[in-house]
Amino acid sequence: NAGVTQTPKFRILKIGQSMTLQCAQDMNHNYMYWYRQDPGMGLKLIYYSVGAGITDKGEVPNGYNVSRSTTEDFPLRLELAAPSQTSVYFCASRGRASGANVLTFGAGSRLTVL
Amino acid sequence: TQLLEQSPQFLSIQEGENLTVYCNSSSVFSSLQWYRQEPGEGPVLLVTVVTGGEVKKLKRLTFQFGDARKDSSLHITAAQPGDTGLYLCAGVKWPQGGSEKLVFGKGTKLTVNP
């Protein structure tokens, strides 16, 4: 199983450009998440989805949008990129293991906005 | 406000030494998870502790959940270079009327030198 696949791995954007980070999972998980990770700041939740067609805001949603048209895919869109959005972005899906909910993360997408 | 405080933030030790990483909060969690993240990769779940006072062992790693379910520790015996990485704790909460919420600490960056 591939687990959670993120593309692209790296991207450089100019201020004001837009782009979409792709995330796909093959574990048939309903819950999916987008986090951003900044140095020394841990993981901050941007958006999450509890199933196809349902999304909700996390802690830091401003400047981002998401959609969930299928169980497998959960793309994150950046509109009008700003330097503050320079970060590493992680997608995750939630499954069950040993009686607890656990997250499976993708390998991350490193975004630089210049 | 950081709900979960991890200490130390950085730790550099020699191979063979023992170490303890702490995860503290004033909040009660229903469970607590520890993840390890290697450079260029997403976090990978190490363990979930659920019961206050619970101790779990994973080879040379020992995890403990505080009696009041507000804090946790990770102890590594005879550290090896392969233990190098960012260790993240994550507390699980169930907000009233909401879905399960995972709160991450900022992480402890461990370097084990040969």
PDB file of C-alpha atoms in Angstrom:
ATOM      1  CA  ASN A   1       0.000   0.000   0.000  1.00  0.00           C
ATOM      2  CA  ALA A   2       1.211   3.505  -0.831  1.00  0.00           C
ATOM      3  CA  GLY A   3      -0.478   5.054   2.233  1.00  0.00           C
ATOM      4  CA  VAL A   4      -0.635   8.850   1.867  1.00  0.00           C
ATOM      5  CA  THR A   5       0.926  10.361  -1.244  1.00  0.00           C
ATOM      6  CA  GLN A   6       1.683  14.074  -1.564  1.00  0.00           C
ATOM      7  CA  THR A   7       2.752  16.012  -4.623  1.00  0.00           C
ATOM      8  CA  PRO A   8       4.790  18.035  -5.357  1.00  0.00           C
ATOM      9  CA  LYS A   9       7.669  17.376  -2.960  1.00  0.00           C
ATOM     10  CA  PHE A  10       9.117  20.861  -3.497  1.00  0.00           C
ATOM     11  CA  ARG A  11       7.754  24.049  -5.037  1.00  0.00           C
ATOM     12  CA  ILE A  12       8.848  27.675  -5.293  1.00  0.00           C
ATOM     13  CA  LEU A  13       6.150  30.286  -5.855  1.00  0.00           C
ATOM     14  CA  LYS A  14       6.236  33.991  -6.451  1.00  0.00           C
ATOM     15  CA  ILE A  15       4.109  36.281  -4.272  1.00  0.00           C
ATOM     16  CA  GLY A  16       0.560  36.374  -5.605  1.00  0.00           C
ATOM     17  CA  GLN A  17       0.726  33.084  -7.509  1.00  0.00           C
ATOM     18  CA  SER A  18      -1.680  30.235  -6.796  1.00  0.00           C
ATOM     19  CA  MET A  19      -1.148  26.513  -6.616  1.00  0.00           C
ATOM     20  CA  THR A  20      -2.681  23.256  -5.406  1.00  0.00           C
ATOM     21  CA  LEU A  21      -0.980  20.695  -3.200  1.00  0.00           C
ATOM     22  CA  GLN A  22      -2.252  17.229  -3.971  1.00  0.00           C
ATOM     23  CA  CYS A  23      -2.936  14.508  -1.406  1.00  0.00           C
ATOM     24  CA  ALA A  24      -4.215  11.001  -2.027  1.00  0.00           C
ATOM     25  CA  GLN A  25      -4.704   8.031   0.297  1.00  0.00           C
ATOM     26  CA  ASP A  26      -5.505   4.426  -0.565  1.00  0.00           C
ATOM     27  CA  MET A  27      -6.585   3.233   2.901  1.00  0.00           C
ATOM     28  CA  ASN A  28     -10.272   4.166   2.518  1.00  0.00           C
ATOM     29  CA  HIS A  29     -10.012   6.517   5.502  1.00  0.00           C
ATOM     30  CA  ASN A  30     -12.831   8.996   6.024  1.00  0.00           C
ATOM     31  CA  TYR A  31     -10.873  11.565   8.022  1.00  0.00           C
ATOM     32  CA  MET A  32      -8.136  13.565   6.301  1.00  0.00           C
ATOM     33  CA  TYR A  33      -6.096  16.546   7.471  1.00  0.00           C
ATOM     34  CA  TRP A  34      -3.752  19.257   6.252  1.00  0.00           C
ATOM     35  CA  TYR A  35      -1.052  20.552   8.605  1.00  0.00           C
ATOM     36  CA  ARG A  36       1.740  23.038   8.196  1.00  0.00           C
ATOM     37  CA  GLN A  37       5.024  22.694  10.040  1.00  0.00           C
ATOM     38  CA  ASP A  38       7.268  25.665  10.702  1.00  0.00           C
ATOM     39  CA  PRO A  39      10.675  25.342  12.436  1.00  0.00           C
ATOM     40  CA  GLY A  40      10.277  25.036  16.203  1.00  0.00           C
ATOM     41  CA  MET A  41       6.504  25.441  15.977  1.00  0.00           C
ATOM     42  CA  GLY A  42       5.193  21.899  15.728  1.00  0.00           C
ATOM     43  CA  LEU A  43       2.218  21.022  13.527  1.00  0.00           C
ATOM     44  CA  LYS A  44      -0.655  23.448  12.987  1.00  0.00           C
ATOM     45  CA  LEU A  45      -3.967  22.199  11.568  1.00  0.00           C
ATOM     46  CA  ILE A  46      -5.114  24.090   8.466  1.00  0.00           C
ATOM     47  CA  TYR A  47      -8.229  22.191   7.348  1.00  0.00           C
ATOM     48  CA  TYR A  48      -9.721  18.781   7.861  1.00  0.00           C
ATOM     49  CA  SER A  49     -12.409  16.605   6.334  1.00  0.00           C
ATOM     50  CA  VAL A  50     -14.578  13.925   7.929  1.00  0.00           C
ATOM     51  CA  GLY A  51     -15.656  12.451   4.597  1.00  0.00           C
ATOM     52  CA  ALA A  52     -16.343  13.193   0.946  1.00  0.00           C
ATOM     53  CA  GLY A  53     -18.141  16.499   0.574  1.00  0.00           C
ATOM     54  CA  ILE A  54     -17.480  17.651   4.157  1.00  0.00           C
ATOM     55  CA  THR A  55     -14.640  19.970   5.177  1.00  0.00           C
ATOM     56  CA  ASP A  56     -13.986  22.257   8.125  1.00  0.00           C
ATOM     57  CA  LYS A  57     -11.453  24.843   9.259  1.00  0.00           C
ATOM     58  CA  GLY A  58      -8.603  24.110  11.629  1.00  0.00           C
ATOM     59  CA  GLU A  59      -6.431  26.539  13.596  1.00  0.00           C
ATOM     60  CA  VAL A  60      -4.831  28.426  10.678  1.00  0.00           C
ATOM     61  CA  PRO A  61      -7.166  28.326   7.609  1.00  0.00           C
ATOM     62  CA  ASN A  62      -6.652  31.851   6.275  1.00  0.00           C
ATOM     63  CA  GLY A  63      -5.187  31.929   2.767  1.00  0.00           C
ATOM     64  CA  TYR A  64      -6.101  28.305   2.035  1.00  0.00           C
ATOM     65  CA  ASN A  65      -9.009  26.361   0.605  1.00  0.00           C
ATOM     66  CA  VAL A  66      -9.790  22.660   0.375  1.00  0.00           C
ATOM     67  CA  SER A  67     -12.224  20.350  -1.343  1.00  0.00           C
ATOM     68  CA  ARG A  68     -13.092  16.682  -0.864  1.00  0.00           C
ATOM     69  CA  SER A  69     -14.943  15.310  -3.864  1.00  0.00           C
ATOM     70  CA  THR A  70     -13.787  11.707  -3.272  1.00  0.00           C
ATOM     71  CA  THR A  71     -12.704   9.653  -0.264  1.00  0.00           C
ATOM     72  CA  GLU A  72      -9.223   9.284  -1.731  1.00  0.00           C
ATOM     73  CA  ASP A  73      -8.280  12.878  -2.564  1.00  0.00           C
ATOM     74  CA  PHE A  74      -7.966  15.998  -0.416  1.00  0.00           C
ATOM     75  CA  PRO A  75      -6.246  18.844  -2.307  1.00  0.00           C
ATOM     76  CA  LEU A  76      -5.121  22.061  -0.594  1.00  0.00           C
ATOM     77  CA  ARG A  77      -5.294  25.258  -2.632  1.00  0.00           C
ATOM     78  CA  LEU A  78      -3.239  28.350  -1.955  1.00  0.00           C
ATOM     79  CA  GLU A  79      -4.650  31.520  -3.473  1.00  0.00           C
ATOM     80  CA  LEU A  80      -2.467  34.633  -3.746  1.00  0.00           C
ATOM     81  CA  ALA A  81       0.620  33.098  -2.130  1.00  0.00           C
ATOM     82  CA  ALA A  82       2.368  35.160   0.567  1.00  0.00           C
ATOM     83  CA  PRO A  83       5.832  34.743   2.161  1.00  0.00           C
ATOM     84  CA  SER A  84       4.076  33.758   5.422  1.00  0.00           C
ATOM     85  CA  GLN A  85       2.922  30.599   3.654  1.00  0.00           C
ATOM     86  CA  THR A  86       6.489  29.384   3.253  1.00  0.00           C
ATOM     87  CA  SER A  87       6.381  26.120   5.179  1.00  0.00           C
ATOM     88  CA  VAL A  88       6.347  22.354   4.965  1.00  0.00           C
ATOM     89  CA  TYR A  89       2.842  21.012   4.422  1.00  0.00           C
ATOM     90  CA  PHE A  90       1.749  17.570   5.571  1.00  0.00           C
ATOM     91  CA  CYS A  91      -1.372  15.688   4.625  1.00  0.00           C
ATOM     92  CA  ALA A  92      -2.595  12.912   6.900  1.00  0.00           C
ATOM     93  CA  SER A  93      -5.429  10.431   7.070  1.00  0.00           C
ATOM     94  CA  ARG A  94      -6.875   8.804  10.180  1.00  0.00           C
ATOM     95  CA  GLY A  95      -7.325   5.110  10.764  1.00  0.00           C
ATOM     96  CA  ARG A  96      -7.595   2.730  13.717  1.00  0.00           C
ATOM     97  CA  ALA A  97      -4.795   0.746  15.315  1.00  0.00           C
ATOM     98  CA  SER A  98      -4.830  -1.072  18.667  1.00  0.00           C
ATOM     99  CA  GLY A  99      -8.136   0.523  19.576  1.00  0.00           C
ATOM    100  CA  ALA A 100      -7.019   4.113  19.006  1.00  0.00           C
ATOM    101  CA  ASN A 101      -7.283   6.624  16.188  1.00  0.00           C
ATOM    102  CA  VAL A 102      -3.902   7.150  14.571  1.00  0.00           C
ATOM    103  CA  LEU A 103      -2.681   9.430  11.804  1.00  0.00           C
ATOM    104  CA  THR A 104      -0.724   8.307   8.747  1.00  0.00           C
ATOM    105  CA  PHE A 105       1.223  11.188   7.269  1.00  0.00           C
ATOM    106  CA  GLY A 106       2.504  11.844   3.796  1.00  0.00           C
ATOM    107  CA  ALA A 107       6.151  12.726   3.205  1.00  0.00           C
ATOM    108  CA  GLY A 108       5.409  16.455   3.008  1.00  0.00           C
ATOM    109  CA  SER A 109       5.492  19.252   0.454  1.00  0.00           C
ATOM    110  CA  ARG A 110       8.065  22.013   0.989  1.00  0.00           C
ATOM    111  CA  LEU A 111       6.761  25.329  -0.304  1.00  0.00           C
ATOM    112  CA  THR A 112       8.804  28.524  -0.605  1.00  0.00           C
ATOM    113  CA  VAL A 113       7.137  31.824  -1.493  1.00  0.00           C
ATOM    114  CA  LEU A 114       9.512  34.526  -2.725  1.00  0.00           C
TER     115      LEU A 114
ATOM    116  CA  THR B   1      -1.233  29.484  24.180  1.00  0.00           C
ATOM    117  CA  GLN B   2       0.709  26.246  23.735  1.00  0.00           C
ATOM    118  CA  LEU B   3      -1.432  23.448  25.141  1.00  0.00           C
ATOM    119  CA  LEU B   4       1.378  20.886  25.164  1.00  0.00           C
ATOM    120  CA  GLU B   5       4.869  21.851  26.272  1.00  0.00           C
ATOM    121  CA  GLN B   6       7.736  19.594  25.259  1.00  0.00           C
ATOM    122  CA  SER B   7      11.170  19.712  26.829  1.00  0.00           C
ATOM    123  CA  PRO B   8      13.921  19.914  26.040  1.00  0.00           C
ATOM    124  CA  GLN B   9      13.507  21.518  22.619  1.00  0.00           C
ATOM    125  CA  PHE B  10      16.934  20.271  21.488  1.00  0.00           C
ATOM    126  CA  LEU B  11      19.052  17.392  22.787  1.00  0.00           C
ATOM    127  CA  SER B  12      22.440  16.264  21.510  1.00  0.00           C
ATOM    128  CA  ILE B  13      23.981  13.207  23.142  1.00  0.00           C
ATOM    129  CA  GLN B  14      26.582  10.497  22.538  1.00  0.00           C
ATOM    130  CA  GLU B  15      25.735   6.992  21.470  1.00  0.00           C
ATOM    131  CA  GLY B  16      25.036   4.767  24.472  1.00  0.00           C
ATOM    132  CA  GLU B  17      23.664   7.506  26.739  1.00  0.00           C
ATOM    133  CA  ASN B  18      20.180   7.500  28.223  1.00  0.00           C
ATOM    134  CA  LEU B  19      17.718  10.354  27.837  1.00  0.00           C
ATOM    135  CA  THR B  20      14.205  11.435  28.794  1.00  0.00           C
ATOM    136  CA  VAL B  21      11.887  13.736  26.872  1.00  0.00           C
ATOM    137  CA  TYR B  22       8.905  15.337  28.585  1.00  0.00           C
ATOM    138  CA  CYS B  23       5.477  16.399  27.392  1.00  0.00           C
ATOM    139  CA  ASN B  24       3.474  18.503  29.866  1.00  0.00           C
ATOM    140  CA  SER B  25       0.090  20.183  29.929  1.00  0.00           C
ATOM    141  CA  SER B  26      -2.433  21.666  32.322  1.00  0.00           C
ATOM    142  CA  SER B  27      -5.171  19.953  30.320  1.00  0.00           C
ATOM    143  CA  VAL B  28      -6.429  16.392  30.609  1.00  0.00           C
ATOM    144  CA  PHE B  29      -6.250  14.241  27.498  1.00  0.00           C
ATOM    145  CA  SER B  30      -8.223  11.107  26.671  1.00  0.00           C
ATOM    146  CA  SER B  31      -5.017   9.617  25.255  1.00  0.00           C
ATOM    147  CA  LEU B  32      -1.583  10.701  24.163  1.00  0.00           C
ATOM    148  CA  GLN B  33       0.500   9.732  21.174  1.00  0.00           C
ATOM    149  CA  TRP B  34       4.218   9.932  20.402  1.00  0.00           C
ATOM    150  CA  TYR B  35       5.492  10.332  16.848  1.00  0.00           C
ATOM    151  CA  ARG B  36       9.003  10.333  15.414  1.00  0.00           C
ATOM    152  CA  GLN B  37       9.835  12.365  12.349  1.00  0.00           C
ATOM    153  CA  GLU B  38      13.004  11.925  10.317  1.00  0.00           C
ATOM    154  CA  PRO B  39      14.348  14.686   8.027  1.00  0.00           C
ATOM    155  CA  GLY B  40      12.361  14.973   4.801  1.00  0.00           C
ATOM    156  CA  GLU B  41       9.636  12.625   6.013  1.00  0.00           C
ATOM    157  CA  GLY B  42       6.290  12.845   7.758  1.00  0.00           C
ATOM    158  CA  PRO B  43       5.787  11.899  11.420  1.00  0.00           C
ATOM    159  CA  VAL B  44       5.360   8.191  12.136  1.00  0.00           C
ATOM    160  CA  LEU B  45       3.380   6.953  15.122  1.00  0.00           C
ATOM    161  CA  LEU B  46       5.436   5.215  17.826  1.00  0.00           C
ATOM    162  CA  VAL B  47       2.836   4.571  20.509  1.00  0.00           C
ATOM    163  CA  THR B  48      -0.532   5.549  21.957  1.00  0.00           C
ATOM    164  CA  VAL B  49      -1.031   5.598  25.738  1.00  0.00           C
ATOM    165  CA  VAL B  50      -4.584   5.650  27.000  1.00  0.00           C
ATOM    166  CA  THR B  51      -4.775   4.883  30.716  1.00  0.00           C
ATOM    167  CA  GLY B  52      -3.408   7.141  33.467  1.00  0.00           C
ATOM    168  CA  GLY B  53      -0.157   5.647  34.775  1.00  0.00           C
ATOM    169  CA  GLU B  54       0.216   3.401  31.741  1.00  0.00           C
ATOM    170  CA  VAL B  55       3.730   2.348  30.747  1.00  0.00           C
ATOM    171  CA  LYS B  56       4.527   0.975  27.292  1.00  0.00           C
ATOM    172  CA  LYS B  57       7.849  -0.339  26.054  1.00  0.00           C
ATOM    173  CA  LEU B  58       9.022  -0.400  22.470  1.00  0.00           C
ATOM    174  CA  LYS B  59      12.474  -2.038  22.466  1.00  0.00           C
ATOM    175  CA  ARG B  60      14.748   0.605  24.078  1.00  0.00           C
ATOM    176  CA  LEU B  61      11.957   3.207  24.279  1.00  0.00           C
ATOM    177  CA  THR B  62       9.724   3.472  27.360  1.00  0.00           C
ATOM    178  CA  PHE B  63       6.639   5.648  27.311  1.00  0.00           C
ATOM    179  CA  GLN B  64       4.675   6.687  30.379  1.00  0.00           C
ATOM    180  CA  PHE B  65       1.338   8.469  30.686  1.00  0.00           C
ATOM    181  CA  GLY B  66       0.907  10.518  33.860  1.00  0.00           C
ATOM    182  CA  ASP B  67      -1.601   9.371  36.462  1.00  0.00           C
ATOM    183  CA  ALA B  68      -3.755  12.454  35.840  1.00  0.00           C
ATOM    184  CA  ARG B  69      -3.444  12.077  32.037  1.00  0.00           C
ATOM    185  CA  LYS B  70      -1.908  15.560  31.740  1.00  0.00           C
ATOM    186  CA  ASP B  71       1.668  14.629  30.968  1.00  0.00           C
ATOM    187  CA  SER B  72       3.861  11.971  29.424  1.00  0.00           C
ATOM    188  CA  SER B  73       7.505  11.026  29.139  1.00  0.00           C
ATOM    189  CA  LEU B  74       9.646   9.145  26.659  1.00  0.00           C
ATOM    190  CA  HIS B  75      12.803   7.464  27.949  1.00  0.00           C
ATOM    191  CA  ILE B  76      15.401   6.049  25.581  1.00  0.00           C
ATOM    192  CA  THR B  77      17.994   3.627  26.924  1.00  0.00           C
ATOM    193  CA  ALA B  78      21.409   3.324  25.278  1.00  0.00           C
ATOM    194  CA  ALA B  79      20.592   5.737  22.463  1.00  0.00           C
ATOM    195  CA  GLN B  80      21.800   4.908  18.962  1.00  0.00           C
ATOM    196  CA  PRO B  81      22.376   7.160  15.926  1.00  0.00           C
ATOM    197  CA  GLY B  82      19.250   5.645  14.372  1.00  0.00           C
ATOM    198  CA  ASP B  83      17.199   7.274  17.163  1.00  0.00           C
ATOM    199  CA  THR B  84      18.034  10.699  15.735  1.00  0.00           C
ATOM    200  CA  GLY B  85      14.917  12.632  14.766  1.00  0.00           C
ATOM    201  CA  LEU B  86      12.170  14.971  15.898  1.00  0.00           C
ATOM    202  CA  TYR B  87       9.963  13.491  18.611  1.00  0.00           C
ATOM    203  CA  LEU B  88       6.450  14.892  18.776  1.00  0.00           C
ATOM    204  CA  CYS B  89       3.833  14.286  21.421  1.00  0.00           C
ATOM    205  CA  ALA B  90       0.171  14.741  20.572  1.00  0.00           C
ATOM    206  CA  GLY B  91      -2.703  14.882  23.015  1.00  0.00           C
ATOM    207  CA  VAL B  92      -6.166  13.673  22.047  1.00  0.00           C
ATOM    208  CA  LYS B  93      -9.149  15.694  23.253  1.00  0.00           C
ATOM    209  CA  TRP B  94     -12.870  15.403  22.656  1.00  0.00           C
ATOM    210  CA  PRO B  95     -14.333  18.940  22.631  1.00  0.00           C
ATOM    211  CA  GLN B  96     -17.943  19.110  23.770  1.00  0.00           C
ATOM    212  CA  GLY B  97     -20.166  18.523  20.742  1.00  0.00           C
ATOM    213  CA  GLY B  98     -17.187  18.295  18.418  1.00  0.00           C
ATOM    214  CA  SER B  99     -15.069  15.621  16.814  1.00  0.00           C
ATOM    215  CA  GLU B 100     -11.789  14.302  18.193  1.00  0.00           C
ATOM    216  CA  LYS B 101      -9.017  16.894  18.219  1.00  0.00           C
ATOM    217  CA  LEU B 102      -5.289  16.181  18.160  1.00  0.00           C
ATOM    218  CA  VAL B 103      -2.999  18.812  19.724  1.00  0.00           C
ATOM    219  CA  PHE B 104       0.710  18.609  18.910  1.00  0.00           C
ATOM    220  CA  GLY B 105       3.626  19.781  20.992  1.00  0.00           C
ATOM    221  CA  LYS B 106       6.454  21.687  19.284  1.00  0.00           C
ATOM    222  CA  GLY B 107       8.743  18.674  19.360  1.00  0.00           C
ATOM    223  CA  THR B 108      12.130  17.640  20.718  1.00  0.00           C
ATOM    224  CA  LYS B 109      14.927  17.456  18.188  1.00  0.00           C
ATOM    225  CA  LEU B 110      17.255  14.604  19.214  1.00  0.00           C
ATOM    226  CA  THR B 111      20.706  14.077  17.750  1.00  0.00           C
ATOM    227  CA  VAL B 112      22.652  10.963  18.739  1.00  0.00           C
ATOM    228  CA  ASN B 113      26.311  11.238  17.802  1.00  0.00           C
ATOM    229  CA  PRO B 114      28.343   8.086  17.034  1.00  0.00           C
TER     230      PRO B 114
END
